[in-house]
Amino acid sequence: MSLAVEEFTKATAREDNEEDRNERADALHVSDQMALPSDQAFLQAAISLKNQVVEATWRSFGGRGSVDPTVYSGLTGTAFACLRAYEATGNKDDLLMCAEIVDTCAAVARASKRRHVTFLCGTSGVYAVGAVVAARINDQTKRDMFLDLFHQAWLASGSTERALPIGPEDGGFGMSYELLHGRAGFLWSALFINKHLGEDTVSKDVLMPIVEAVLAGGRAGASDNTACPLVYRWHGTSYWGAAHGLAGILHTLLHFQLTEEGVEDVKGTLRYMMRNRFPHSGNYPLSEGNPKDKLVQWSHGAPGMAITLCKATQVYSDDRDFRDAAIEAGEVVWKNGLVRKVGLADGVCGNAYTFLSLYRLTGESLYIERAKAFAGFLHQYDPAKLVTAGHLRGCDNAYSLFHGLAGTACLWFDVVSPERSRFPGFEL
């Protein structure tokens, strides 16, 4: 453990401009004398922080004012943290709290004009979590209601979601392909439901036309780039990261039984990205042709790509190059050190999940130590200090799942049981 802590203090020495320093960890190091918390300390801290998240986002809300119902930045993210707490501790109060919160979020989602039907930023995430929680508390009527709402969102008459399976050009008929707002995000919602409620709860007849549309859209996008089989654009830019680009889309596709052509396209796209990493750092570009090597976070860069490559290794176990590339991407995250932000999307929490994914892939305890080193840095602070010390200052979603402390609680639960760890809203 002492070696891991010693390595953790190392940071890259390259010169950064002012913009880069806002994203990097040039001043955020941990003393090499820092003792990492015990599993029990992480667990107790996770429970306490989950309670503070509930207090800040739910109990203080009291049904007044507007509410963001999403998983990513809103109240369903709090519900997700409660669900993770229940899975870690078996405390049924967390499950009941999750159900109570998601009921309110569903009512808000039904009344809103929110277009997106993705897990993280749309209505389907609310309904997917609702269905899973209802099944856990043995409320069959409510489970079926949430599943019906999920299907209604997909079939919504007169909305862009109705054209979900159609493509292929740059978002096709009003919907993009990426994870946060696009088709990959809807597919992930269905995968989440099927994992927890049964493999064909959301039928393959619904999902496979969307999968084929995603592949067709990528092929059409690659028509002027023969080197890469699949190309997607979000707001005109070909992003590579997990949130808006290739890493997130490919990670979702890897969960489906693809045709031989689809398999070769996915493999070819991954290998194209691997060949076109930054040669000096090994990091992955923000977008196609972007020369700036500055972002090492789940949304953009090596962390999200490492997790996608871990999944590719599991699916294509005979392809050793994916495993090697996953490990190399993990080294990029470790050598980069701590980033300034906290959350899953672009902070320490999201980067820590890289090591948990690599641990499940390799079984090497080194990766647990690294995940705990990142998690241990956050453990030094109480939530108020994280909010005021600059890490969450000015963040409108300081207690949210992807930008704030709900994600930290999930990480602390997961470092205690790394075999069961999953990046919220990304890994299944």
XYZ file of C-alpha atoms in Angstrom:
428
model
C 0.000 0.000 0.000
C 2.836 2.412 0.758
C 4.101 2.160 -2.827
C 0.672 3.052 -4.185
C 0.457 6.077 -1.889
C 3.963 7.161 -2.873
C 3.135 6.908 -6.570
C -0.106 8.758 -5.964
C 1.801 11.902 -5.028
C 3.440 12.074 -8.449
C 1.973 14.472 -10.978
C 2.987 15.293 -14.502
C 5.577 18.021 -14.820
C 4.582 19.329 -18.232
C 3.753 23.011 -18.592
C 0.055 23.834 -18.832
C -1.587 27.052 -19.882
C -4.175 28.717 -17.644
C -7.075 26.887 -19.286
C -5.373 23.530 -18.746
C -4.682 24.286 -15.099
C -8.401 24.634 -14.511
C -8.776 20.969 -15.444
C -5.569 19.496 -14.034
C -4.240 18.707 -10.611
C -1.057 20.755 -10.418
C -1.789 21.728 -6.808
C -3.792 18.749 -5.645
C -1.433 16.177 -4.215
C -1.696 13.889 -1.258
C 0.988 13.571 1.387
C 2.932 10.343 1.051
C 2.286 9.902 4.749
C -1.473 9.791 4.231
C -3.015 6.665 5.722
C -5.802 5.329 3.548
C -9.146 4.757 5.297
C -10.236 1.245 6.200
C -13.135 -0.377 4.393
C -15.300 0.260 7.430
C -14.344 3.941 7.388
C -15.234 4.188 3.695
C -18.559 2.457 4.321
C -19.507 4.700 7.216
C -18.462 7.784 5.268
C -20.542 6.642 2.284
C -23.630 6.165 4.455
C -23.148 9.568 6.091
C -22.588 11.328 2.784
C -25.612 9.629 1.193
C -27.696 10.941 4.083
C -26.354 14.456 3.536
C -27.142 14.230 -0.182
C -30.715 13.192 0.645
C -31.014 16.056 3.120
C -29.649 18.638 0.694
C -31.535 17.543 -2.412
C -34.724 15.892 -1.191
C -35.742 16.770 2.350
C -34.883 20.435 1.931
C -36.803 20.457 -1.353
C -40.069 19.681 0.406
C -42.060 19.651 -2.826
C -41.481 23.346 -3.459
C -40.175 24.961 -6.604
C -38.883 23.395 -9.793
C -36.997 20.127 -9.806
C -34.573 18.466 -12.182
C -35.768 14.844 -12.343
C -32.753 13.387 -14.185
C -30.152 10.865 -13.083
C -27.240 13.008 -14.265
C -27.789 16.242 -12.369
C -31.131 15.867 -10.625
C -33.159 14.052 -8.018
C -33.122 10.638 -9.672
C -29.371 10.765 -9.104
C -30.149 10.986 -5.385
C -32.502 8.023 -5.781
C -29.724 6.117 -7.554
C -27.351 6.799 -4.647
C -30.000 5.445 -2.254
C -30.332 2.333 -4.414
C -26.568 1.853 -4.319
C -26.664 2.277 -0.535
C -29.340 -0.415 -0.271
C -27.265 -2.770 -2.422
C -24.247 -2.172 -0.182
C -25.914 -2.392 3.224
C -29.287 -4.091 2.783
C -30.964 -1.238 4.665
C -34.523 -1.260 3.355
C -35.043 2.349 4.453
C -32.746 3.352 1.591
C -34.868 1.380 -0.853
C -38.067 2.998 0.396
C -36.455 6.435 0.213
C -35.381 5.691 -3.356
C -38.952 4.726 -4.264
C -40.357 7.873 -2.683
C -37.938 10.129 -4.546
C -38.398 8.465 -7.916
C -42.185 8.710 -7.620
C -41.857 12.494 -7.436
C -39.338 12.537 -10.280
C -41.677 10.473 -12.455
C -44.530 12.884 -11.841
C -42.283 15.781 -12.854
C -41.017 13.915 -15.920
C -44.545 13.079 -17.083
C -45.625 16.712 -16.767
C -42.553 18.135 -18.480
C -41.822 18.580 -22.172
C -38.367 17.035 -21.819
C -37.363 15.613 -25.185
C -34.612 13.234 -24.242
C -35.297 9.566 -23.561
C -31.864 8.616 -22.279
C -30.855 7.131 -18.943
C -28.671 9.959 -17.690
C -30.340 13.084 -19.045
C -33.829 12.005 -20.011
C -37.113 10.525 -18.897
C -36.234 6.881 -19.510
C -33.670 6.970 -16.709
C -36.372 8.045 -14.263
C -38.710 5.281 -15.402
C -35.953 2.637 -15.532
C -34.858 3.318 -11.951
C -38.518 3.429 -10.913
C -39.253 0.030 -12.443
C -36.223 -1.589 -10.832
C -36.981 -0.161 -7.390
C -40.660 -1.126 -7.636
C -39.600 -4.687 -8.420
C -37.259 -4.663 -5.391
C -40.103 -3.691 -3.063
C -42.400 -6.239 -4.749
C -44.832 -3.652 -6.081
C -45.807 -5.335 -9.338
C -48.418 -2.713 -10.219
C -45.954 0.145 -9.969
C -43.271 -1.875 -11.777
C -45.620 -2.356 -14.707
C -46.621 1.303 -14.615
C -42.996 2.425 -14.908
C -42.329 -0.029 -17.729
C -45.383 1.299 -19.530
C -44.124 4.860 -19.092
C -40.740 3.742 -20.427
C -42.340 2.339 -23.580
C -44.592 5.374 -23.953
C -41.546 7.629 -23.918
C -40.057 5.630 -26.758
C -43.264 5.537 -28.756
C -44.311 9.116 -27.952
C -46.576 10.108 -30.815
C -45.540 13.226 -32.652
C -42.175 13.499 -30.893
C -38.639 13.008 -32.118
C -38.355 9.901 -29.948
C -40.772 8.166 -32.300
C -38.009 8.216 -34.913
C -35.497 6.629 -32.532
C -34.727 3.598 -34.721
C -34.334 5.711 -37.840
C -31.056 7.170 -39.091
C -28.498 7.538 -40.298
C -27.242 11.105 -40.808
C -25.772 13.085 -37.904
C -28.516 12.391 -35.415
C -30.939 11.284 -38.075
C -34.466 12.503 -37.450
C -33.942 14.786 -34.496
C -31.959 12.555 -32.147
C -28.220 12.191 -31.754
C -26.363 8.951 -31.097
C -24.317 9.723 -27.982
C -24.816 8.512 -24.423
C -26.084 11.593 -22.625
C -28.825 12.687 -25.028
C -28.964 10.189 -27.874
C -29.810 6.686 -28.999
C -26.981 5.063 -27.023
C -28.508 6.566 -23.889
C -31.891 5.023 -24.615
C -30.294 1.652 -25.309
C -28.426 1.856 -21.993
C -31.722 2.467 -20.167
C -33.113 -0.711 -21.684
C -29.963 -2.645 -20.767
C -30.317 -1.448 -17.163
C -33.924 -2.665 -17.054
C -33.071 -5.998 -18.637
C -30.181 -6.608 -16.261
C -32.333 -6.128 -13.182
C -35.754 -7.343 -14.355
C -34.970 -10.034 -16.901
C -33.177 -10.267 -20.213
C -36.125 -9.642 -22.527
C -38.142 -7.209 -20.384
C -37.449 -4.656 -23.103
C -37.721 -6.802 -26.193
C -34.961 -7.342 -28.733
C -37.602 -6.458 -31.312
C -37.528 -2.946 -29.865
C -33.785 -2.692 -29.316
C -32.105 -4.299 -32.320
C -33.546 -1.879 -34.927
C -32.095 0.949 -32.818
C -28.745 -0.834 -32.585
C -28.718 -1.265 -36.357
C -29.640 2.414 -36.792
C -26.712 3.424 -34.580
C -24.350 1.325 -36.674
C -25.844 2.672 -39.903
C -25.448 6.224 -38.623
C -21.797 5.626 -37.803
C -21.127 4.148 -41.221
C -22.790 7.094 -42.912
C -20.778 9.472 -40.765
C -17.591 7.691 -41.811
C -18.290 8.017 -45.524
C -15.625 10.710 -45.852
C -13.190 9.015 -43.436
C -12.376 5.560 -44.695
C -9.785 4.971 -41.946
C -12.426 4.777 -39.193
C -15.468 2.522 -39.716
C -17.842 4.473 -37.426
C -17.977 8.254 -37.056
C -20.581 10.245 -35.091
C -21.043 13.968 -34.673
C -22.643 15.857 -31.847
C -23.330 19.513 -32.630
C -21.037 19.146 -35.618
C -18.019 17.744 -33.747
C -16.780 14.155 -33.844
C -16.197 13.579 -30.141
C -14.269 10.570 -28.879
C -15.205 10.531 -25.178
C -17.734 8.631 -23.110
C -20.282 11.406 -22.639
C -20.818 12.637 -26.191
C -18.710 10.444 -28.417
C -17.279 7.162 -29.557
C -16.256 5.685 -26.200
C -19.811 5.919 -24.847
C -21.495 4.718 -28.034
C -19.117 1.780 -28.513
C -19.398 0.778 -24.851
C -23.175 0.519 -25.289
C -22.924 -1.428 -28.561
C -20.583 -3.928 -26.895
C -23.525 -5.186 -24.813
C -25.428 -6.421 -27.875
C -25.119 -9.446 -30.132
C -23.956 -7.775 -33.336
C -23.734 -9.057 -36.867
C -20.297 -9.978 -38.190
C -20.177 -6.632 -39.995
C -21.127 -4.811 -36.802
C -18.436 -6.612 -34.809
C -15.780 -5.683 -37.350
C -16.923 -2.057 -37.376
C -16.746 -1.814 -33.588
C -13.350 -3.498 -33.448
C -12.034 -1.380 -36.284
C -13.196 1.830 -34.640
C -11.567 0.900 -31.334
C -8.305 0.093 -33.099
C -8.460 3.365 -35.032
C -8.743 5.222 -31.728
C -5.903 3.199 -30.215
C -3.638 4.000 -33.178
C -4.435 7.688 -32.941
C -3.775 8.253 -29.247
C -1.406 11.048 -28.352
C 1.993 9.374 -28.784
C 3.710 11.130 -25.879
C 1.080 10.804 -23.159
C -1.060 7.895 -24.396
C -4.184 9.968 -23.722
C -7.114 10.059 -26.142
C -8.150 13.233 -27.996
C -11.258 15.204 -27.133
C -12.418 14.903 -30.729
C -11.261 13.864 -34.176
C -8.170 15.843 -35.150
C -8.090 17.903 -31.960
C -4.408 18.485 -31.077
C -4.935 19.590 -27.459
C -3.935 16.953 -24.939
C -5.430 18.327 -21.736
C -8.532 16.394 -20.593
C -8.161 13.201 -18.571
C -11.654 12.545 -17.267
C -14.562 10.202 -17.883
C -16.339 12.610 -20.232
C -13.306 13.090 -22.481
C -10.029 11.229 -22.524
C -8.419 8.057 -21.208
C -10.710 7.177 -18.238
C -13.869 6.549 -20.255
C -11.887 4.856 -22.995
C -10.189 2.557 -20.472
C -13.572 1.335 -19.223
C -14.786 0.802 -22.794
C -11.637 -1.186 -23.588
C -12.202 -3.309 -20.468
C -15.628 -4.187 -21.821
C -14.175 -4.904 -25.269
C -11.679 -7.281 -23.641
C -14.525 -9.184 -21.992
C -16.516 -9.420 -25.228
C -13.570 -10.129 -27.558
C -11.376 -12.118 -25.197
C -9.119 -13.394 -27.975
C -8.055 -9.855 -28.911
C -5.162 -9.176 -26.538
C -4.594 -5.682 -27.904
C -7.777 -4.392 -26.230
C -6.607 -5.615 -22.841
C -3.179 -4.052 -23.318
C -4.727 -0.761 -24.401
C -7.078 -0.752 -21.387
C -4.140 -1.178 -19.020
C -2.182 1.543 -20.825
C -5.132 3.938 -20.575
C -5.290 3.201 -16.854
C -1.635 4.196 -16.558
C -2.470 7.519 -18.194
C -5.104 8.162 -15.529
C -2.723 7.227 -12.707
C 0.225 9.274 -13.992
C -2.000 12.279 -14.584
C -2.865 12.287 -10.882
C -5.754 14.112 -9.305
C -7.970 16.426 -11.280
C -9.474 19.504 -9.704
C -13.113 18.489 -9.800
C -14.945 15.864 -7.755
C -17.690 14.342 -9.856
C -18.136 11.284 -12.008
C -18.299 13.266 -15.235
C -15.052 15.179 -15.015
C -13.501 14.611 -11.618
C -11.676 12.368 -9.193
C -14.640 9.999 -8.736
C -15.004 9.184 -12.402
C -11.281 8.591 -12.779
C -11.229 6.279 -9.745
C -13.741 3.999 -11.461
C -11.111 3.347 -14.145
C -9.129 1.385 -11.587
C -12.153 -0.507 -10.294
C -12.934 -1.598 -13.845
C -9.312 -2.677 -14.375
C -9.396 -4.617 -11.108
C -12.431 -6.593 -12.246
C -10.673 -7.246 -15.547
C -7.268 -8.289 -14.209
C -7.818 -9.290 -10.576
C -4.700 -7.309 -9.623
C -4.900 -5.692 -6.186
C -2.803 -2.754 -7.403
C -5.926 -1.312 -8.974
C -7.911 -1.477 -5.737
C -5.084 0.411 -4.051
C -5.170 3.068 -6.743
C -8.946 3.441 -6.560
C -8.720 3.766 -2.775
C -5.957 6.331 -3.094
C -8.209 8.546 -5.223
C -11.203 7.872 -2.979
C -9.054 8.465 0.080
C -8.156 11.948 -1.107
C -11.851 12.861 -1.097
C -12.262 11.193 2.285
C -9.935 13.801 3.811
C -12.600 16.454 3.315
C -16.044 16.751 4.791
C -18.689 17.682 2.172
C -18.848 21.318 3.242
C -15.114 21.651 2.676
C -15.360 20.055 -0.753
C -18.025 22.569 -1.687
C -16.111 25.582 -0.349
C -12.489 24.610 -0.982
C -12.756 25.097 -4.733
C -13.582 21.570 -5.817
C -17.322 22.260 -6.052
C -17.378 26.024 -5.684
C -19.835 27.581 -8.082
C -21.312 24.191 -8.967
C -25.080 24.339 -9.282
C -25.236 20.596 -8.764
C -22.893 20.181 -5.815
C -24.832 17.175 -4.494
C -25.698 15.615 -7.856
C -24.625 12.205 -9.110
C -22.380 13.270 -11.968
C -21.048 16.623 -10.820
C -21.213 16.361 -7.070
C -21.296 14.366 -3.894
C -23.858 11.671 -4.735
C -21.215 10.242 -7.049
C -18.669 10.373 -4.232
C -20.987 8.342 -2.007
C -21.349 5.726 -4.759
C -17.566 5.531 -5.165
C -17.052 4.993 -1.434
C -19.627 2.197 -1.429
C -17.899 0.615 -4.415
C -14.305 0.672 -3.163
C -15.506 -1.462 -0.238
C -16.853 -4.129 -2.635
C -14.774 -3.704 -5.813
C -15.950 -6.990 -7.345
C -19.491 -5.570 -7.490
C -18.486 -2.027 -8.433
C -20.010 -0.398 -11.490
C -19.642 3.133 -12.837
C -23.151 4.588 -12.305
C -25.026 5.021 -15.562
C -22.187 3.567 -17.634
C -21.282 0.055 -16.493
C -23.792 -2.736 -15.946
